[in-house]
Amino acid sequence: MGIQDFIPSGSIRLDQQLRFTAEIDKMTAILRRTLLIDKSRRENDAEHSWHIAVMALLFSEYALEPVDVGRAAKMCVVHDLIEIYAGDTFAYDLDANKDKTERESAAADRLFSQLPPDQGSEIRALWEEFDAMRTPDAKYAACMDRLQPFLHNTLTGGHTWKESGTGRAAVEGRMAIIRDFMPQVYQWVAENLDAAVAKGWLKA
């Protein structure tokens, strides 16, 4: 059983939408480095995207600029779709990040072209806006994308930080968007960075 068993609807547009829906099920097989909080296993891309989309509904009061929560949640949902083909790139893996832009752009070409042109363009535009982190909505969505794995690390003994030998400066760089766009939340981040160094989870 699989996509080969798909029965066409008679509508090209509907078929494209249904096939795309089936294709993005592959997100459930893309594993991230982040552990689930119960430490039972690594989370997958679909879980991460769902988690930060829900978070986007909760934290907008801390943003320095007004945000369209609905648009930001959309960005959260679609921001990692391209990893179906490009794979997950660990934020603190410098070598893997060297060709990240090229790999993900090629993946976007391949993935979003499977949709009807209007929807493919719309979702790709959201993905590109998220990646650029220039608009308030994109900055807010990026904050959620960074806050979620940070929270997981604080509740799993710094698992991915220890596993990768990550230093505090690297995490601070990753969290800079929160410092600049959600400074009240960053106060909590900074306290946890201090604690992580003190506990040996992060290199000083």
Tab-separated table of N, CA, C and O in Angstrom, residues 83-204:
chain	number	residue	atom	x	y	z
A	83	GLU	N	12.379	19.905	4.528
A	83	GLU	CA	13.287	18.910	5.089
A	83	GLU	C	12.888	17.486	4.706
A	83	GLU	O	13.665	16.549	4.916
A	84	ILE	N	11.699	17.342	4.121
A	84	ILE	CA	11.319	16.043	3.561
A	84	ILE	C	12.384	15.589	2.571
A	84	ILE	O	12.723	14.396	2.493
A	85	TYR	N	12.925	16.525	1.806
A	85	TYR	CA	13.956	16.211	0.814
A	85	TYR	C	15.351	16.666	1.251
A	85	TYR	O	16.342	16.021	0.911
A	86	ALA	N	15.427	17.770	1.989
A	86	ALA	CA	16.737	18.314	2.361
A	86	ALA	C	17.284	17.715	3.646
A	86	ALA	O	18.482	17.807	3.920
A	87	GLY	N	16.415	17.077	4.440
A	87	GLY	CA	16.837	16.550	5.727
A	87	GLY	C	16.935	17.650	6.763
A	87	GLY	O	16.985	18.840	6.435
A	88	ASP	N	16.956	17.257	8.024
A	88	ASP	CA	17.108	18.226	9.109
A	88	ASP	C	18.578	18.591	9.262
A	88	ASP	O	19.440	17.711	9.288
A	89	THR	N	18.865	19.873	9.328
A	89	THR	CA	20.237	20.347	9.526
A	89	THR	C	20.360	20.847	10.957
A	89	THR	O	19.716	21.829	11.333
A	90	PHE	N	21.182	20.172	11.747
A	90	PHE	CA	21.347	20.547	13.151
A	90	PHE	C	21.942	21.951	13.235
A	90	PHE	O	22.939	22.265	12.584
A	91	ALA	N	21.315	22.786	14.040
A	91	ALA	CA	21.670	24.206	14.098
A	91	ALA	C	23.139	24.443	14.439
A	91	ALA	O	23.738	25.413	13.965
A	92	TYR	N	23.729	23.557	15.245
A	92	TYR	CA	25.097	23.783	15.707
A	92	TYR	C	26.134	22.941	14.960
A	92	TYR	O	27.280	22.842	15.395
A	93	ASP	N	25.744	22.367	13.834
A	93	ASP	CA	26.670	21.608	12.982
A	93	ASP	C	27.160	22.538	11.872
A	93	ASP	O	26.471	22.751	10.872
A	94	LEU	N	28.337	23.108	12.042
A	94	LEU	CA	28.838	24.123	11.110
A	94	LEU	C	29.038	23.561	9.712
A	94	LEU	O	28.730	24.221	8.708
A	95	ASP	N	29.558	22.352	9.612
A	95	ASP	CA	29.794	21.759	8.295
A	95	ASP	C	28.485	21.522	7.547
A	95	ASP	O	28.365	21.819	6.356
A	96	ALA	N	27.505	20.977	8.247
A	96	ALA	CA	26.229	20.675	7.601
A	96	ALA	C	25.511	21.940	7.153
A	96	ALA	O	24.728	21.925	6.199
A	97	ASN	N	25.794	23.060	7.812
A	97	ASN	CA	25.121	24.309	7.472
A	97	ASN	C	25.744	25.019	6.269
A	97	ASN	O	25.142	25.958	5.750
A	98	LYS	N	26.902	24.547	5.818
A	98	LYS	CA	27.580	25.224	4.709
A	98	LYS	C	26.773	25.183	3.417
A	98	LYS	O	26.754	26.151	2.663
A	99	ASP	N	26.128	24.054	3.130
A	99	ASP	CA	25.354	23.941	1.882
A	99	ASP	C	23.854	23.893	2.152
A	99	ASP	O	23.068	23.514	1.285
A	100	LYS	N	23.452	24.315	3.333
A	100	LYS	CA	22.044	24.259	3.737
A	100	LYS	C	21.153	25.064	2.794
A	100	LYS	O	20.097	24.592	2.372
A	101	THR	N	21.574	26.263	2.455
A	101	THR	CA	20.755	27.127	1.609
A	101	THR	C	20.494	26.482	0.259
A	101	THR	O	19.356	26.467	-0.239
A	102	GLU	N	21.534	25.929	-0.346
A	102	GLU	CA	21.391	25.302	-1.660
A	102	GLU	C	20.502	24.068	-1.593
A	102	GLU	O	19.630	23.857	-2.443
A	103	ARG	N	20.726	23.229	-0.583
A	103	ARG	CA	19.927	22.011	-0.448
A	103	ARG	C	18.449	22.336	-0.235
A	103	ARG	O	17.575	21.711	-0.825
A	104	GLU	N	18.200	23.323	0.603
A	104	GLU	CA	16.807	23.637	0.911
A	104	GLU	C	16.112	24.344	-0.241
A	104	GLU	O	14.915	24.143	-0.462
A	105	SER	N	16.823	25.154	-0.985
A	105	SER	CA	16.223	25.805	-2.149
A	105	SER	C	15.824	24.774	-3.196
A	105	SER	O	14.731	24.854	-3.784
A	106	ALA	N	16.697	23.807	-3.424
A	106	ALA	CA	16.381	22.745	-4.383
A	106	ALA	C	15.191	21.920	-3.896
A	106	ALA	O	14.320	21.522	-4.676
A	107	ALA	N	15.139	21.676	-2.586
A	107	ALA	CA	14.028	20.925	-2.024
A	107	ALA	C	12.716	21.700	-2.174
A	107	ALA	O	11.669	21.119	-2.466
A	108	ALA	N	12.781	23.018	-1.997
A	108	ALA	CA	11.587	23.857	-2.155
A	108	ALA	C	11.086	23.806	-3.590
A	108	ALA	O	9.874	23.702	-3.838
A	109	ASP	N	12.013	23.869	-4.542
A	109	ASP	CA	11.620	23.770	-5.962
A	109	ASP	C	10.858	22.473	-6.212
A	109	ASP	O	9.812	22.461	-6.870
A	110	ARG	N	11.392	21.400	-5.678
A	110	ARG	CA	10.808	20.077	-5.905
A	110	ARG	C	9.466	19.913	-5.199
A	110	ARG	O	8.510	19.385	-5.777
A	111	LEU	N	9.382	20.398	-3.965
A	111	LEU	CA	8.181	20.154	-3.165
A	111	LEU	C	7.013	21.047	-3.552
A	111	LEU	O	5.904	20.567	-3.822
A	112	PHE	N	7.239	22.342	-3.589
A	112	PHE	CA	6.124	23.258	-3.782
A	112	PHE	C	5.578	23.235	-5.206
A	112	PHE	O	4.436	23.647	-5.443
A	113	SER	N	6.375	22.730	-6.141
A	113	SER	CA	5.888	22.602	-7.521
A	113	SER	C	4.837	21.504	-7.647
A	113	SER	O	4.165	21.393	-8.676
A	114	GLN	N	4.669	20.691	-6.615
A	114	GLN	CA	3.677	19.620	-6.652
A	114	GLN	C	2.253	20.134	-6.376
A	114	GLN	O	1.283	19.421	-6.619
A	115	LEU	N	2.166	21.350	-5.868
A	115	LEU	CA	0.872	21.944	-5.571
A	115	LEU	C	0.329	22.720	-6.768
A	115	LEU	O	1.096	23.073	-7.672
A	116	PRO	N	-0.956	23.045	-6.785
A	116	PRO	CA	-1.448	24.000	-7.774
A	116	PRO	C	-0.621	25.280	-7.657
A	116	PRO	O	-0.233	25.665	-6.543
A	117	PRO	N	-0.311	25.930	-8.772
A	117	PRO	CA	0.610	27.067	-8.756
A	117	PRO	C	0.297	28.150	-7.728
A	117	PRO	O	1.213	28.669	-7.072
A	118	ASP	N	-0.973	28.494	-7.544
A	118	ASP	CA	-1.297	29.563	-6.597
A	118	ASP	C	-0.952	29.160	-5.163
A	118	ASP	O	-0.365	29.943	-4.403
A	119	GLN	N	-1.248	27.910	-4.795
A	119	GLN	CA	-0.948	27.457	-3.442
A	119	GLN	C	0.543	27.189	-3.257
A	119	GLN	O	1.104	27.469	-2.197
A	120	GLY	N	1.186	26.661	-4.286
A	120	GLY	CA	2.627	26.443	-4.205
A	120	GLY	C	3.363	27.748	-3.992
A	120	GLY	O	4.290	27.834	-3.176
A	121	SER	N	2.947	28.792	-4.714
A	121	SER	CA	3.588	30.107	-4.578
A	121	SER	C	3.333	30.708	-3.203
A	121	SER	O	4.231	31.298	-2.595
A	122	GLU	N	2.109	30.537	-2.724
A	122	GLU	CA	1.765	31.093	-1.406
A	122	GLU	C	2.586	30.447	-0.295
A	122	GLU	O	3.157	31.134	0.566
A	123	ILE	N	2.668	29.119	-0.307
A	123	ILE	CA	3.393	28.431	0.760
A	123	ILE	C	4.896	28.667	0.637
A	123	ILE	O	5.586	28.858	1.637
A	124	ARG	N	5.398	28.702	-0.590
A	124	ARG	CA	6.823	28.995	-0.748
A	124	ARG	C	7.144	30.404	-0.244
A	124	ARG	O	8.181	30.620	0.393
A	125	ALA	N	6.259	31.361	-0.512
A	125	ALA	CA	6.481	32.728	-0.045
A	125	ALA	C	6.523	32.788	1.480
A	125	ALA	O	7.349	33.509	2.060
A	126	LEU	N	5.645	32.035	2.128
A	126	LEU	CA	5.679	31.975	3.590
A	126	LEU	C	6.988	31.367	4.085
A	126	LEU	O	7.584	31.845	5.065
A	127	TRP	N	7.430	30.300	3.424
A	127	TRP	CA	8.691	29.650	3.798
A	127	TRP	C	9.863	30.618	3.626
A	127	TRP	O	10.728	30.725	4.509
A	128	GLU	N	9.892	31.337	2.520
A	128	GLU	CA	10.980	32.278	2.264
A	128	GLU	C	10.949	33.448	3.245
A	128	GLU	O	11.997	33.910	3.706
A	129	GLU	N	9.755	33.920	3.578
A	129	GLU	CA	9.622	35.012	4.546
A	129	GLU	C	10.125	34.577	5.915
A	129	GLU	O	10.835	35.315	6.598
A	130	PHE	N	9.754	33.365	6.306
A	130	PHE	CA	10.242	32.821	7.580
A	130	PHE	C	11.763	32.777	7.588
A	130	PHE	O	12.408	33.190	8.556
A	131	ASP	N	12.337	32.268	6.521
A	131	ASP	CA	13.781	32.087	6.444
A	131	ASP	C	14.526	33.419	6.505
A	131	ASP	O	15.610	33.507	7.085
A	132	ALA	N	13.945	34.457	5.914
A	132	ALA	CA	14.606	35.760	5.868
A	132	ALA	C	14.555	36.475	7.219
A	132	ALA	O	15.430	37.292	7.532
A	133	MET	N	13.566	36.208	8.031
A	133	MET	CA	13.413	36.787	9.372
A	133	MET	C	13.472	38.321	9.361
A	133	MET	O	14.109	38.927	10.215
A	134	ARG	N	12.793	38.931	8.405
A	134	ARG	CA	12.802	40.394	8.332
A	134	ARG	C	11.494	41.021	8.813
A	134	ARG	O	11.502	42.107	9.377
A	135	THR	N	10.371	40.374	8.580
A	135	THR	CA	9.078	40.924	8.965
A	135	THR	C	8.758	40.552	10.412
A	135	THR	O	9.295	39.571	10.941
A	136	PRO	N	7.893	41.329	11.071
A	136	PRO	CA	7.518	40.973	12.446
A	136	PRO	C	6.951	39.550	12.559
A	136	PRO	O	7.281	38.830	13.507
A	137	ASP	N	6.119	39.155	11.593
A	137	ASP	CA	5.550	37.802	11.652
A	137	ASP	C	6.636	36.742	11.580
A	137	ASP	O	6.597	35.734	12.304
A	138	ALA	N	7.608	36.945	10.699
A	138	ALA	CA	8.690	35.973	10.537
A	138	ALA	C	9.605	35.956	11.760
A	138	ALA	O	10.064	34.887	12.189
A	139	LYS	N	9.870	37.120	12.313
A	139	LYS	CA	10.709	37.175	13.517
A	139	LYS	C	10.033	36.426	14.665
A	139	LYS	O	10.687	35.681	15.409
A	140	TYR	N	8.739	36.637	14.789
A	140	TYR	CA	7.996	35.961	15.859
A	140	TYR	C	7.994	34.453	15.655
A	140	TYR	O	8.257	33.685	16.597
A	141	ALA	N	7.740	34.011	14.424
A	141	ALA	CA	7.768	32.572	14.135
A	141	ALA	C	9.154	31.991	14.413
A	141	ALA	O	9.284	30.888	14.959
A	142	ALA	N	10.198	32.737	14.050
A	142	ALA	CA	11.565	32.272	14.307
A	142	ALA	C	11.838	32.163	15.802
A	142	ALA	O	12.546	31.251	16.251
A	143	CYS	N	11.280	33.084	16.577
A	143	CYS	CA	11.431	32.997	18.034
A	143	CYS	C	10.840	31.692	18.560
A	143	CYS	O	11.436	31.026	19.418
A	144	MET	N	9.682	31.319	18.045
A	144	MET	CA	9.056	30.066	18.480
A	144	MET	C	9.930	28.868	18.090
A	144	MET	O	10.091	27.918	18.862
A	145	ASP	N	10.501	28.939	16.887
A	145	ASP	CA	11.338	27.858	16.368
A	145	ASP	C	12.575	27.650	17.232
A	145	ASP	O	13.080	26.531	17.351
A	146	ARG	N	13.051	28.702	17.847
A	146	ARG	CA	14.248	28.615	18.686
A	146	ARG	C	13.914	28.350	20.154
A	146	ARG	O	14.668	27.701	20.867
A	147	LEU	N	12.767	28.883	20.577
A	147	LEU	CA	12.397	28.721	21.981
A	147	LEU	C	12.040	27.273	22.317
A	147	LEU	O	12.382	26.775	23.393
A	148	GLN	N	11.367	26.595	21.394
A	148	GLN	CA	10.908	25.232	21.685
A	148	GLN	C	12.055	24.258	21.970
A	148	GLN	O	12.061	23.593	23.008
A	149	PRO	N	13.071	24.142	21.100
A	149	PRO	CA	14.155	23.215	21.438
A	149	PRO	C	14.978	23.672	22.641
A	149	PRO	O	15.539	22.839	23.367
A	150	PHE	N	15.036	24.984	22.849
A	150	PHE	CA	15.729	25.485	24.041
A	150	PHE	C	15.021	24.991	25.294
A	150	PHE	O	15.657	24.483	26.228
A	151	LEU	N	13.695	25.129	25.316
A	151	LEU	CA	12.912	24.643	26.455
A	151	LEU	C	13.143	23.148	26.659
A	151	LEU	O	13.337	22.687	27.790
A	152	HIS	N	13.138	22.397	25.562
A	152	HIS	CA	13.364	20.957	25.678
A	152	HIS	C	14.728	20.661	26.290
A	152	HIS	O	14.853	19.765	27.124
A	153	ASN	N	15.740	21.399	25.887
A	153	ASN	CA	17.069	21.185	26.455
A	153	ASN	C	17.093	21.455	27.950
A	153	ASN	O	17.749	20.738	28.712
A	154	THR	N	16.365	22.484	28.385
A	154	THR	CA	16.361	22.790	29.819
A	154	THR	C	15.660	21.705	30.624
A	154	THR	O	15.884	21.591	31.834
A	155	LEU	N	14.822	20.901	29.964
A	155	LEU	CA	14.042	19.881	30.667
A	155	LEU	C	14.529	18.458	30.385
A	155	LEU	O	13.927	17.494	30.874
A	156	THR	N	15.600	18.335	29.612
A	156	THR	CA	16.158	17.004	29.312
A	156	THR	C	17.648	16.959	29.645
A	156	THR	O	18.411	16.220	29.023
A	157	GLY	N	18.048	17.745	30.630
A	157	GLY	CA	19.449	17.718	31.057
A	157	GLY	C	20.414	18.235	30.013
A	157	GLY	O	21.563	17.794	29.961
A	158	GLY	N	19.954	19.176	29.164
A	158	GLY	CA	20.833	19.731	28.136
A	158	GLY	C	21.241	18.705	27.099
A	158	GLY	O	22.342	18.770	26.543
A	159	HIS	N	20.355	17.771	26.790
A	159	HIS	CA	20.717	16.610	25.968
A	159	HIS	C	21.457	16.966	24.687
A	159	HIS	O	22.583	16.491	24.459
A	160	THR	N	20.847	17.773	23.822
A	160	THR	CA	21.508	18.028	22.528
A	160	THR	C	22.730	18.907	22.687
A	160	THR	O	23.674	18.801	21.900
A	161	TRP	N	22.738	19.780	23.684
A	161	TRP	CA	23.929	20.598	23.916
A	161	TRP	C	25.108	19.718	24.331
A	161	TRP	O	26.213	19.854	23.810
A	162	LYS	N	24.866	18.831	25.276
A	162	LYS	CA	25.948	17.949	25.740
A	162	LYS	C	26.396	17.000	24.635
A	162	LYS	O	27.602	16.767	24.454
A	163	GLU	N	25.443	16.444	23.917
A	163	GLU	CA	25.740	15.488	22.854
A	163	GLU	C	26.633	16.096	21.783
A	163	GLU	O	27.504	15.423	21.225
A	164	SER	N	26.418	17.380	21.496
A	164	SER	CA	27.173	18.042	20.421
A	164	SER	C	28.344	18.866	20.930
A	164	SER	O	29.101	19.428	20.127
A	165	GLY	N	28.502	18.960	22.247
A	165	GLY	CA	29.590	19.766	22.799
A	165	GLY	C	29.427	21.250	22.516
A	165	GLY	O	30.404	21.975	22.328
A	166	THR	N	28.197	21.707	22.508
A	166	THR	CA	27.889	23.098	22.167
A	166	THR	C	28.301	24.042	23.289
A	166	THR	O	28.203	23.713	24.474
A	167	GLY	N	28.761	25.230	22.904
A	167	GLY	CA	29.142	26.245	23.865
A	167	GLY	C	28.066	27.301	24.033
A	167	GLY	O	27.184	27.467	23.181
A	168	ARG	N	28.149	28.034	25.110
A	168	ARG	CA	27.147	29.065	25.409
A	168	ARG	C	27.051	30.106	24.292
A	168	ARG	O	25.961	30.528	23.931
A	169	ALA	N	28.188	30.505	23.751
A	169	ALA	CA	28.174	31.557	22.731
A	169	ALA	C	27.359	31.143	21.511
A	169	ALA	O	26.649	31.960	20.916
A	170	ALA	N	27.444	29.870	21.145
A	170	ALA	CA	26.694	29.390	19.983
A	170	ALA	C	25.198	29.450	20.252
A	170	ALA	O	24.406	29.838	19.376
A	171	VAL	N	24.790	29.082	21.457
A	171	VAL	CA	23.368	29.128	21.796
A	171	VAL	C	22.903	30.576	21.877
A	171	VAL	O	21.812	30.919	21.408
A	172	GLU	N	23.717	31.442	22.438
A	172	GLU	CA	23.355	32.862	22.495
A	172	GLU	C	23.152	33.425	21.095
A	172	GLU	O	22.216	34.208	20.862
A	173	GLY	N	23.997	33.025	20.164
A	173	GLY	CA	23.831	33.476	18.790
A	173	GLY	C	22.535	32.994	18.195
A	173	GLY	O	21.829	33.736	17.493
A	174	ARG	N	22.188	31.757	18.478
A	174	ARG	CA	20.950	31.178	17.976
A	174	ARG	C	19.726	31.876	18.581
A	174	ARG	O	18.696	32.025	17.929
A	175	MET	N	19.852	32.307	19.820
A	175	MET	CA	18.738	32.918	20.537
A	175	MET	C	18.694	34.438	20.391
A	175	MET	O	17.841	35.097	21.005
A	176	ALA	N	19.547	35.010	19.572
A	176	ALA	CA	19.621	36.464	19.439
A	176	ALA	C	18.304	37.066	18.960
A	176	ALA	O	17.939	38.180	19.352
A	177	ILE	N	17.582	36.349	18.107
A	177	ILE	CA	16.316	36.868	17.608
A	177	ILE	C	15.322	37.037	18.761
A	177	ILE	O	14.507	37.975	18.765
A	178	ILE	N	15.375	36.171	19.753
A	178	ILE	CA	14.507	36.311	20.929
A	178	ILE	C	14.967	37.496	21.769
A	178	ILE	O	14.145	38.290	22.243
A	179	ARG	N	16.267	37.635	21.935
A	179	ARG	CA	16.803	38.777	22.685
A	179	ARG	C	16.329	40.104	22.088
A	179	ARG	O	15.935	41.025	22.802
A	180	ASP	N	16.334	40.174	20.753
A	180	ASP	CA	16.005	41.434	20.080
A	180	ASP	C	14.508	41.662	19.919
A	180	ASP	O	14.056	42.813	19.898
A	181	PHE	N	13.731	40.587	19.761
A	181	PHE	CA	12.310	40.729	19.440
A	181	PHE	C	11.393	40.442	20.622
A	181	PHE	O	10.271	40.927	20.672
A	182	MET	N	11.891	39.656	21.583
A	182	MET	CA	11.081	39.300	22.750
A	182	MET	C	11.958	39.374	24.003
A	182	MET	O	12.218	38.362	24.657
A	183	PRO	N	12.426	40.573	24.353
A	183	PRO	CA	13.423	40.707	25.426
A	183	PRO	C	12.958	40.180	26.784
A	183	PRO	O	13.787	39.686	27.560
A	184	GLN	N	11.662	40.275	27.080
A	184	GLN	CA	11.190	39.753	28.361
A	184	GLN	C	11.363	38.240	28.420
A	184	GLN	O	11.758	37.689	29.459
A	185	VAL	N	11.097	37.561	27.309
A	185	VAL	CA	11.304	36.116	27.253
A	185	VAL	C	12.798	35.798	27.338
A	185	VAL	O	13.201	34.811	27.962
A	186	TYR	N	13.614	36.662	26.749
A	186	TYR	CA	15.057	36.404	26.768
A	186	TYR	C	15.621	36.464	28.190
A	186	TYR	O	16.630	35.794	28.475
A	187	GLN	N	15.013	37.218	29.069
A	187	GLN	CA	15.480	37.221	30.460
A	187	GLN	C	15.428	35.806	31.030
A	187	GLN	O	16.346	35.372	31.736
A	188	TRP	N	14.359	35.094	30.716
A	188	TRP	CA	14.238	33.693	31.153
A	188	TRP	C	15.295	32.837	30.463
A	188	TRP	O	15.910	31.955	31.081
A	189	VAL	N	15.515	33.086	29.168
A	189	VAL	CA	16.542	32.358	28.419
A	189	VAL	C	17.902	32.548	29.076
A	189	VAL	O	18.647	31.576	29.301
A	190	ALA	N	18.235	33.787	29.400
A	190	ALA	CA	19.554	34.083	29.986
A	190	ALA	C	19.740	33.368	31.319
A	190	ALA	O	20.833	32.848	31.616
A	191	GLU	N	18.696	33.339	32.133
A	191	GLU	CA	18.782	32.631	33.416
A	191	GLU	C	19.054	31.149	33.201
A	191	GLU	O	19.836	30.524	33.939
A	192	ASN	N	18.425	30.586	32.200
A	192	ASN	CA	18.639	29.168	31.903
A	192	ASN	C	20.003	28.905	31.284
A	192	ASN	O	20.576	27.826	31.475
A	193	LEU	N	20.533	29.866	30.541
A	193	LEU	CA	21.897	29.724	30.036
A	193	LEU	C	22.884	29.681	31.195
A	193	LEU	O	23.809	28.852	31.214
A	194	ASP	N	22.707	30.569	32.172
A	194	ASP	CA	23.566	30.554	33.357
A	194	ASP	C	23.496	29.197	34.059
A	194	ASP	O	24.519	28.620	34.438
A	195	ALA	N	22.279	28.696	34.201
A	195	ALA	CA	22.092	27.414	34.888
A	195	ALA	C	22.712	26.271	34.097
A	195	ALA	O	23.321	25.358	34.674
A	196	ALA	N	22.582	26.314	32.770
A	196	ALA	CA	23.126	25.245	31.928
A	196	ALA	C	24.645	25.196	32.003
A	196	ALA	O	25.249	24.113	32.027
A	197	VAL	N	25.273	26.359	32.049
A	197	VAL	CA	26.732	26.390	32.189
A	197	VAL	C	27.134	25.866	33.562
A	197	VAL	O	28.073	25.061	33.699
A	198	ALA	N	26.426	26.313	34.588
A	198	ALA	CA	26.738	25.878	35.954
A	198	ALA	C	26.605	24.359	36.115
A	198	ALA	O	27.368	23.739	36.861
A	199	LYS	N	25.661	23.762	35.397
A	199	LYS	CA	25.430	22.331	35.496
A	199	LYS	C	26.311	21.522	34.549
A	199	LYS	O	26.266	20.289	34.559
A	200	GLY	N	27.080	22.206	33.713
A	200	GLY	CA	27.953	21.512	32.770
A	200	GLY	C	27.270	21.049	31.501
A	200	GLY	O	27.832	20.261	30.744
A	201	TRP	N	26.075	21.542	31.260
A	201	TRP	CA	25.357	21.181	30.029
A	201	TRP	C	25.895	21.937	28.826
A	201	TRP	O	25.855	21.432	27.707
A	202	LEU	N	26.366	23.157	29.063
A	202	LEU	CA	26.942	23.999	28.009
A	202	LEU	C	28.371	24.363	28.388
A	202	LEU	O	28.659	24.619	29.560
A	203	LYS	N	29.238	24.420	27.401
A	203	LYS	CA	30.587	24.900	27.631
A	203	LYS	C	30.550	26.413	27.852
A	203	LYS	O	29.847	27.125	27.151
A	204	ALA	N	31.308	26.862	28.811
A	204	ALA	CA	31.321	28.295	29.130
A	204	ALA	C	31.966	29.092	28.017
A	204	ALA	O	31.636	30.245	27.806
